[in-house]
Amino acid sequence: MLDIAEVAERTGLAPSALRFYEKKGLLTPSGRNGLRRTYEPEVLQRLELINCARRAGFSIAEISRFLVATPGDTALRAKMAEKVAVLNEDIARLHRMRDSLEHASTCTHEPLVECPDFKRRLTP
């Protein structure tokens, strides 16, 4: 069992964030140790999923629905497919930006942003 302070330390999340996730139904404590909430070790994996989803732009409500989704939830599955398309666009854009910055880090063109190779890498 992990208490809330241990979970916060291991995940880098504030205890208030863990309590917020609990209030929103994303986490369920397994009990208490004195006044502190305790969690099963598996909570770390769940928090990694939540953190990944948050960084990908999912709302708390979307994550909440996703965590209880079943294969028969066709509406949610359609929303997931839409999100995949958006994420693929984001990934492509980030790859272009990475490639442009990588080039700019060694480019001698002045100014850097006017370099034809830099511009080419940014273009979809």
Short mmCIF file of N, CA and C in Angstrom, two decimals:
data_model
loop_
_atom_site.label_atom_id
_atom_site.label_comp_id
_atom_site.label_asym_id
_atom_site.label_seq_id
_atom_site.Cartn_x
_atom_site.Cartn_y
_atom_site.Cartn_z
N MET A 1 0.84 -1.19 0.00
CA MET A 1 0.00 0.00 0.00
C MET A 1 0.88 1.25 0.00
N LEU A 2 0.44 2.25 -0.73
CA LEU A 2 1.14 3.52 -0.81
C LEU A 2 0.25 4.61 -0.23
N ASP A 3 0.82 5.44 0.63
CA ASP A 3 -0.01 6.55 1.10
C ASP A 3 0.08 7.69 0.11
N ILE A 4 -0.77 8.67 0.29
CA ILE A 4 -0.91 9.75 -0.67
C ILE A 4 0.41 10.50 -0.88
N ALA A 5 1.21 10.64 0.18
CA ALA A 5 2.49 11.33 0.04
C ALA A 5 3.45 10.53 -0.84
N GLU A 6 3.45 9.21 -0.70
CA GLU A 6 4.32 8.37 -1.52
C GLU A 6 3.89 8.44 -2.99
N VAL A 7 2.59 8.38 -3.22
CA VAL A 7 2.09 8.47 -4.60
C VAL A 7 2.45 9.82 -5.20
N ALA A 8 2.28 10.87 -4.43
CA ALA A 8 2.62 12.21 -4.91
C ALA A 8 4.10 12.29 -5.24
N GLU A 9 4.94 11.76 -4.38
CA GLU A 9 6.39 11.82 -4.61
C GLU A 9 6.78 11.02 -5.85
N ARG A 10 6.23 9.84 -6.02
CA ARG A 10 6.59 8.98 -7.15
C ARG A 10 6.09 9.51 -8.49
N THR A 11 4.98 10.22 -8.46
CA THR A 11 4.39 10.70 -9.72
C THR A 11 4.71 12.15 -10.02
N GLY A 12 5.16 12.89 -9.01
CA GLY A 12 5.42 14.31 -9.20
C GLY A 12 4.15 15.14 -9.14
N LEU A 13 3.05 14.53 -8.77
CA LEU A 13 1.78 15.24 -8.64
C LEU A 13 1.61 15.74 -7.21
N ALA A 14 0.94 16.84 -7.07
CA ALA A 14 0.63 17.34 -5.73
C ALA A 14 -0.47 16.48 -5.11
N PRO A 15 -0.45 16.31 -3.79
CA PRO A 15 -1.54 15.58 -3.14
C PRO A 15 -2.92 16.16 -3.48
N SER A 16 -2.97 17.48 -3.67
CA SER A 16 -4.25 18.10 -4.03
C SER A 16 -4.73 17.61 -5.40
N ALA A 17 -3.80 17.34 -6.32
CA ALA A 17 -4.18 16.80 -7.63
C ALA A 17 -4.75 15.39 -7.47
N LEU A 18 -4.15 14.61 -6.60
CA LEU A 18 -4.66 13.26 -6.36
C LEU A 18 -6.06 13.30 -5.75
N ARG A 19 -6.27 14.22 -4.83
CA ARG A 19 -7.60 14.36 -4.24
C ARG A 19 -8.61 14.85 -5.29
N PHE A 20 -8.16 15.74 -6.17
CA PHE A 20 -9.02 16.22 -7.25
C PHE A 20 -9.40 15.06 -8.17
N TYR A 21 -8.42 14.24 -8.57
CA TYR A 21 -8.70 13.09 -9.43
C TYR A 21 -9.67 12.13 -8.73
N GLU A 22 -9.52 11.99 -7.43
CA GLU A 22 -10.43 11.14 -6.67
C GLU A 22 -11.85 11.73 -6.71
N LYS A 23 -11.96 13.02 -6.50
CA LYS A 23 -13.26 13.70 -6.51
C LYS A 23 -13.94 13.54 -7.87
N LYS A 24 -13.14 13.54 -8.95
CA LYS A 24 -13.68 13.40 -10.30
C LYS A 24 -13.89 11.94 -10.71
N GLY A 25 -13.56 11.01 -9.81
CA GLY A 25 -13.82 9.60 -10.09
C GLY A 25 -12.72 8.90 -10.87
N LEU A 26 -11.57 9.54 -11.03
CA LEU A 26 -10.47 8.91 -11.78
C LEU A 26 -9.66 7.96 -10.91
N LEU A 27 -9.66 8.20 -9.62
CA LEU A 27 -8.93 7.36 -8.66
C LEU A 27 -9.84 6.95 -7.53
N THR A 28 -9.53 5.80 -6.98
CA THR A 28 -10.24 5.33 -5.80
C THR A 28 -9.22 4.88 -4.77
N PRO A 29 -9.18 5.53 -3.61
CA PRO A 29 -8.24 5.07 -2.59
C PRO A 29 -8.68 3.71 -2.06
N SER A 30 -7.72 2.96 -1.57
CA SER A 30 -8.07 1.65 -1.03
C SER A 30 -8.38 1.72 0.45
N GLY A 31 -8.08 2.82 1.07
CA GLY A 31 -8.38 2.97 2.50
C GLY A 31 -7.63 4.16 3.06
N ARG A 32 -7.38 4.06 4.36
CA ARG A 32 -6.67 5.14 5.05
C ARG A 32 -5.66 4.55 6.02
N ASN A 33 -4.59 5.29 6.19
CA ASN A 33 -3.59 4.99 7.20
C ASN A 33 -3.58 6.21 8.10
N GLY A 34 -4.32 6.14 9.18
CA GLY A 34 -4.54 7.32 10.00
C GLY A 34 -5.43 8.27 9.22
N LEU A 35 -4.96 9.47 8.98
CA LEU A 35 -5.72 10.44 8.22
C LEU A 35 -5.36 10.46 6.74
N ARG A 36 -4.34 9.70 6.38
CA ARG A 36 -3.86 9.71 4.99
C ARG A 36 -4.54 8.65 4.14
N ARG A 37 -4.89 9.04 2.93
CA ARG A 37 -5.43 8.09 1.96
C ARG A 37 -4.32 7.12 1.59
N THR A 38 -4.73 5.87 1.31
CA THR A 38 -3.78 4.88 0.81
C THR A 38 -4.30 4.34 -0.52
N TYR A 39 -3.35 3.91 -1.35
CA TYR A 39 -3.67 3.42 -2.69
C TYR A 39 -2.92 2.12 -2.94
N GLU A 40 -3.50 1.31 -3.80
CA GLU A 40 -2.82 0.11 -4.27
C GLU A 40 -1.68 0.56 -5.18
N PRO A 41 -0.60 -0.21 -5.29
CA PRO A 41 0.52 0.17 -6.17
C PRO A 41 0.11 0.38 -7.63
N GLU A 42 -0.95 -0.27 -8.07
CA GLU A 42 -1.41 -0.12 -9.46
C GLU A 42 -1.86 1.30 -9.78
N VAL A 43 -2.07 2.11 -8.76
CA VAL A 43 -2.50 3.49 -8.99
C VAL A 43 -1.44 4.25 -9.79
N LEU A 44 -0.18 3.83 -9.66
CA LEU A 44 0.89 4.51 -10.40
C LEU A 44 0.71 4.36 -11.90
N GLN A 45 0.31 3.17 -12.34
CA GLN A 45 0.04 2.95 -13.77
C GLN A 45 -1.16 3.76 -14.22
N ARG A 46 -2.19 3.79 -13.41
CA ARG A 46 -3.39 4.56 -13.76
C ARG A 46 -3.04 6.04 -13.88
N LEU A 47 -2.22 6.54 -12.96
CA LEU A 47 -1.82 7.95 -13.01
C LEU A 47 -0.94 8.23 -14.22
N GLU A 48 -0.15 7.26 -14.63
CA GLU A 48 0.66 7.44 -15.85
C GLU A 48 -0.26 7.58 -17.06
N LEU A 49 -1.31 6.76 -17.11
CA LEU A 49 -2.30 6.87 -18.19
C LEU A 49 -2.99 8.22 -18.16
N ILE A 50 -3.41 8.65 -16.98
CA ILE A 50 -4.09 9.94 -16.84
C ILE A 50 -3.15 11.07 -17.26
N ASN A 51 -1.92 11.04 -16.80
CA ASN A 51 -0.95 12.07 -17.15
C ASN A 51 -0.69 12.11 -18.66
N CYS A 52 -0.54 10.95 -19.25
CA CYS A 52 -0.32 10.87 -20.70
C CYS A 52 -1.52 11.45 -21.44
N ALA A 53 -2.71 11.08 -21.03
CA ALA A 53 -3.93 11.57 -21.67
C ALA A 53 -4.07 13.08 -21.50
N ARG A 54 -3.76 13.59 -20.32
CA ARG A 54 -3.84 15.04 -20.08
C ARG A 54 -2.86 15.79 -20.99
N ARG A 55 -1.65 15.27 -21.11
CA ARG A 55 -0.65 15.92 -21.95
C ARG A 55 -1.01 15.84 -23.43
N ALA A 56 -1.83 14.84 -23.78
CA ALA A 56 -2.28 14.70 -25.16
C ALA A 56 -3.50 15.57 -25.44
N GLY A 57 -3.99 16.26 -24.41
CA GLY A 57 -5.08 17.18 -24.62
C GLY A 57 -6.46 16.67 -24.22
N PHE A 58 -6.52 15.53 -23.59
CA PHE A 58 -7.81 15.01 -23.14
C PHE A 58 -8.28 15.79 -21.91
N SER A 59 -9.57 16.02 -21.85
CA SER A 59 -10.14 16.68 -20.67
C SER A 59 -10.34 15.64 -19.57
N ILE A 60 -10.55 16.10 -18.37
CA ILE A 60 -10.83 15.20 -17.25
C ILE A 60 -12.09 14.38 -17.55
N ALA A 61 -13.11 15.02 -18.12
CA ALA A 61 -14.35 14.32 -18.45
C ALA A 61 -14.10 13.23 -19.49
N GLU A 62 -13.27 13.52 -20.49
CA GLU A 62 -12.97 12.51 -21.50
C GLU A 62 -12.20 11.34 -20.90
N ILE A 63 -11.26 11.64 -20.02
CA ILE A 63 -10.50 10.57 -19.37
C ILE A 63 -11.42 9.73 -18.51
N SER A 64 -12.31 10.36 -17.80
CA SER A 64 -13.24 9.65 -16.95
C SER A 64 -14.09 8.66 -17.75
N ARG A 65 -14.58 9.12 -18.90
CA ARG A 65 -15.38 8.22 -19.76
C ARG A 65 -14.52 7.10 -20.31
N PHE A 66 -13.29 7.42 -20.70
CA PHE A 66 -12.38 6.43 -21.26
C PHE A 66 -12.05 5.33 -20.25
N LEU A 67 -11.88 5.70 -18.99
CA LEU A 67 -11.50 4.73 -17.96
C LEU A 67 -12.58 3.69 -17.68
N VAL A 68 -13.80 3.97 -18.04
CA VAL A 68 -14.88 3.00 -17.81
C VAL A 68 -15.47 2.47 -19.12
N ALA A 69 -14.80 2.77 -20.23
CA ALA A 69 -15.31 2.37 -21.54
C ALA A 69 -15.33 0.86 -21.70
N THR A 70 -16.32 0.41 -22.44
CA THR A 70 -16.42 -1.00 -22.81
C THR A 70 -16.40 -1.10 -24.33
N PRO A 71 -16.11 -2.27 -24.87
CA PRO A 71 -16.10 -2.41 -26.32
C PRO A 71 -17.41 -2.03 -26.99
N GLY A 72 -18.52 -2.13 -26.27
CA GLY A 72 -19.82 -1.79 -26.84
C GLY A 72 -20.15 -0.31 -26.84
N ASP A 73 -19.28 0.51 -26.31
CA ASP A 73 -19.52 1.95 -26.22
C ASP A 73 -19.13 2.60 -27.55
N THR A 74 -20.02 2.50 -28.52
CA THR A 74 -19.70 2.94 -29.88
C THR A 74 -19.50 4.45 -29.98
N ALA A 75 -20.25 5.23 -29.23
CA ALA A 75 -20.09 6.69 -29.28
C ALA A 75 -18.70 7.09 -28.78
N LEU A 76 -18.28 6.49 -27.69
CA LEU A 76 -16.97 6.81 -27.16
C LEU A 76 -15.88 6.33 -28.10
N ARG A 77 -16.06 5.18 -28.70
CA ARG A 77 -15.07 4.66 -29.64
C ARG A 77 -14.94 5.58 -30.85
N ALA A 78 -16.04 6.16 -31.30
CA ALA A 78 -15.98 7.11 -32.41
C ALA A 78 -15.20 8.35 -32.00
N LYS A 79 -15.41 8.82 -30.76
CA LYS A 79 -14.65 9.98 -30.27
C LYS A 79 -13.17 9.64 -30.17
N MET A 80 -12.87 8.41 -29.77
CA MET A 80 -11.47 7.98 -29.70
C MET A 80 -10.83 8.02 -31.08
N ALA A 81 -11.55 7.56 -32.08
CA ALA A 81 -11.03 7.57 -33.45
C ALA A 81 -10.78 9.01 -33.91
N GLU A 82 -11.68 9.92 -33.56
CA GLU A 82 -11.47 11.34 -33.90
C GLU A 82 -10.21 11.87 -33.21
N LYS A 83 -10.03 11.49 -31.96
CA LYS A 83 -8.87 11.94 -31.20
C LYS A 83 -7.58 11.39 -31.82
N VAL A 84 -7.63 10.17 -32.32
CA VAL A 84 -6.46 9.59 -32.99
C VAL A 84 -6.05 10.46 -34.17
N ALA A 85 -7.01 10.91 -34.95
CA ALA A 85 -6.71 11.76 -36.11
C ALA A 85 -6.07 13.07 -35.67
N VAL A 86 -6.59 13.67 -34.61
CA VAL A 86 -6.02 14.92 -34.09
C VAL A 86 -4.60 14.68 -33.57
N LEU A 87 -4.41 13.59 -32.85
CA LEU A 87 -3.08 13.29 -32.32
C LEU A 87 -2.09 13.04 -33.45
N ASN A 88 -2.52 12.36 -34.50
CA ASN A 88 -1.63 12.13 -35.64
C ASN A 88 -1.21 13.44 -36.29
N GLU A 89 -2.13 14.38 -36.38
CA GLU A 89 -1.80 15.71 -36.91
C GLU A 89 -0.80 16.42 -35.99
N ASP A 90 -1.04 16.33 -34.68
CA ASP A 90 -0.13 16.95 -33.72
C ASP A 90 1.27 16.32 -33.81
N ILE A 91 1.31 15.01 -33.92
CA ILE A 91 2.60 14.32 -34.01
C ILE A 91 3.35 14.75 -35.27
N ALA A 92 2.65 14.84 -36.39
CA ALA A 92 3.29 15.26 -37.64
C ALA A 92 3.83 16.69 -37.50
N ARG A 93 3.03 17.57 -36.90
CA ARG A 93 3.46 18.96 -36.70
C ARG A 93 4.68 19.01 -35.79
N LEU A 94 4.67 18.24 -34.72
CA LEU A 94 5.80 18.24 -33.80
C LEU A 94 7.06 17.66 -34.45
N HIS A 95 6.90 16.66 -35.29
CA HIS A 95 8.04 16.11 -36.03
C HIS A 95 8.64 17.18 -36.95
N ARG A 96 7.77 17.93 -37.63
CA ARG A 96 8.27 18.99 -38.51
C ARG A 96 9.03 20.05 -37.71
N MET A 97 8.47 20.41 -36.56
CA MET A 97 9.12 21.41 -35.72
C MET A 97 10.45 20.90 -35.21
N ARG A 98 10.48 19.65 -34.76
CA ARG A 98 11.72 19.06 -34.29
C ARG A 98 12.78 19.07 -35.39
N ASP A 99 12.39 18.63 -36.59
CA ASP A 99 13.33 18.59 -37.70
C ASP A 99 13.84 19.99 -38.05
N SER A 100 12.97 20.98 -38.01
CA SER A 100 13.38 22.36 -38.30
C SER A 100 14.35 22.88 -37.26
N LEU A 101 14.04 22.63 -36.00
CA LEU A 101 14.93 23.09 -34.93
C LEU A 101 16.26 22.36 -34.96
N GLU A 102 16.21 21.09 -35.28
CA GLU A 102 17.45 20.32 -35.39
C GLU A 102 18.34 20.94 -36.48
N HIS A 103 17.73 21.28 -37.61
CA HIS A 103 18.49 21.93 -38.67
C HIS A 103 19.01 23.29 -38.22
N ALA A 104 18.15 24.07 -37.60
CA ALA A 104 18.52 25.43 -37.17
C ALA A 104 19.66 25.41 -36.17
N SER A 105 19.78 24.35 -35.40
CA SER A 105 20.84 24.30 -34.38
C SER A 105 22.24 24.28 -34.99
N THR A 106 22.34 23.94 -36.28
CA THR A 106 23.66 23.91 -36.94
C THR A 106 23.71 24.80 -38.19
N CYS A 107 22.63 25.44 -38.52
CA CYS A 107 22.53 26.25 -39.73
C CYS A 107 23.31 27.56 -39.59
N THR A 108 23.87 28.04 -40.71
CA THR A 108 24.61 29.30 -40.69
C THR A 108 23.88 30.41 -41.45
N HIS A 109 22.68 30.11 -41.91
CA HIS A 109 21.89 31.10 -42.65
C HIS A 109 21.45 32.22 -41.72
N GLU A 110 21.44 33.46 -42.26
CA GLU A 110 20.98 34.59 -41.45
C GLU A 110 19.79 35.25 -42.11
N PRO A 111 18.71 35.47 -41.45
CA PRO A 111 18.36 34.89 -40.15
C PRO A 111 17.96 33.42 -40.32
N LEU A 112 18.06 32.69 -39.24
CA LEU A 112 17.80 31.24 -39.29
C LEU A 112 16.43 30.90 -39.86
N VAL A 113 15.42 31.67 -39.49
CA VAL A 113 14.06 31.33 -39.93
C VAL A 113 13.84 31.58 -41.41
N GLU A 114 14.77 32.25 -42.07
CA GLU A 114 14.66 32.47 -43.52
C GLU A 114 15.42 31.42 -44.32
N CYS A 115 16.05 30.51 -43.65
CA CYS A 115 16.79 29.44 -44.32
C CYS A 115 15.81 28.57 -45.12
N PRO A 116 16.06 28.33 -46.40
CA PRO A 116 15.17 27.49 -47.21
C PRO A 116 15.00 26.08 -46.65
N ASP A 117 16.08 25.52 -46.11
CA ASP A 117 15.98 24.17 -45.52
C ASP A 117 15.12 24.19 -44.26
N PHE A 118 15.27 25.22 -43.47
CA PHE A 118 14.43 25.36 -42.27
C PHE A 118 12.96 25.44 -42.66
N LYS A 119 12.66 26.30 -43.62
CA LYS A 119 11.28 26.47 -44.08
C LYS A 119 10.73 25.18 -44.68
N ARG A 120 11.54 24.49 -45.45
CA ARG A 120 11.10 23.25 -46.09
C ARG A 120 10.71 22.20 -45.05
N ARG A 121 11.47 22.14 -43.99
CA ARG A 121 11.20 21.14 -42.94
C ARG A 121 9.89 21.45 -42.21
N LEU A 122 9.52 22.72 -42.15
CA LEU A 122 8.26 23.09 -41.47
C LEU A 122 7.02 22.83 -42.31
N THR A 123 7.21 22.75 -43.62
CA THR A 123 6.07 22.60 -44.52
C THR A 123 5.54 21.18 -44.49
N PRO A 124 4.22 21.04 -44.33
CA PRO A 124 3.62 19.68 -44.33
C PRO A 124 3.79 18.98 -45.67
#
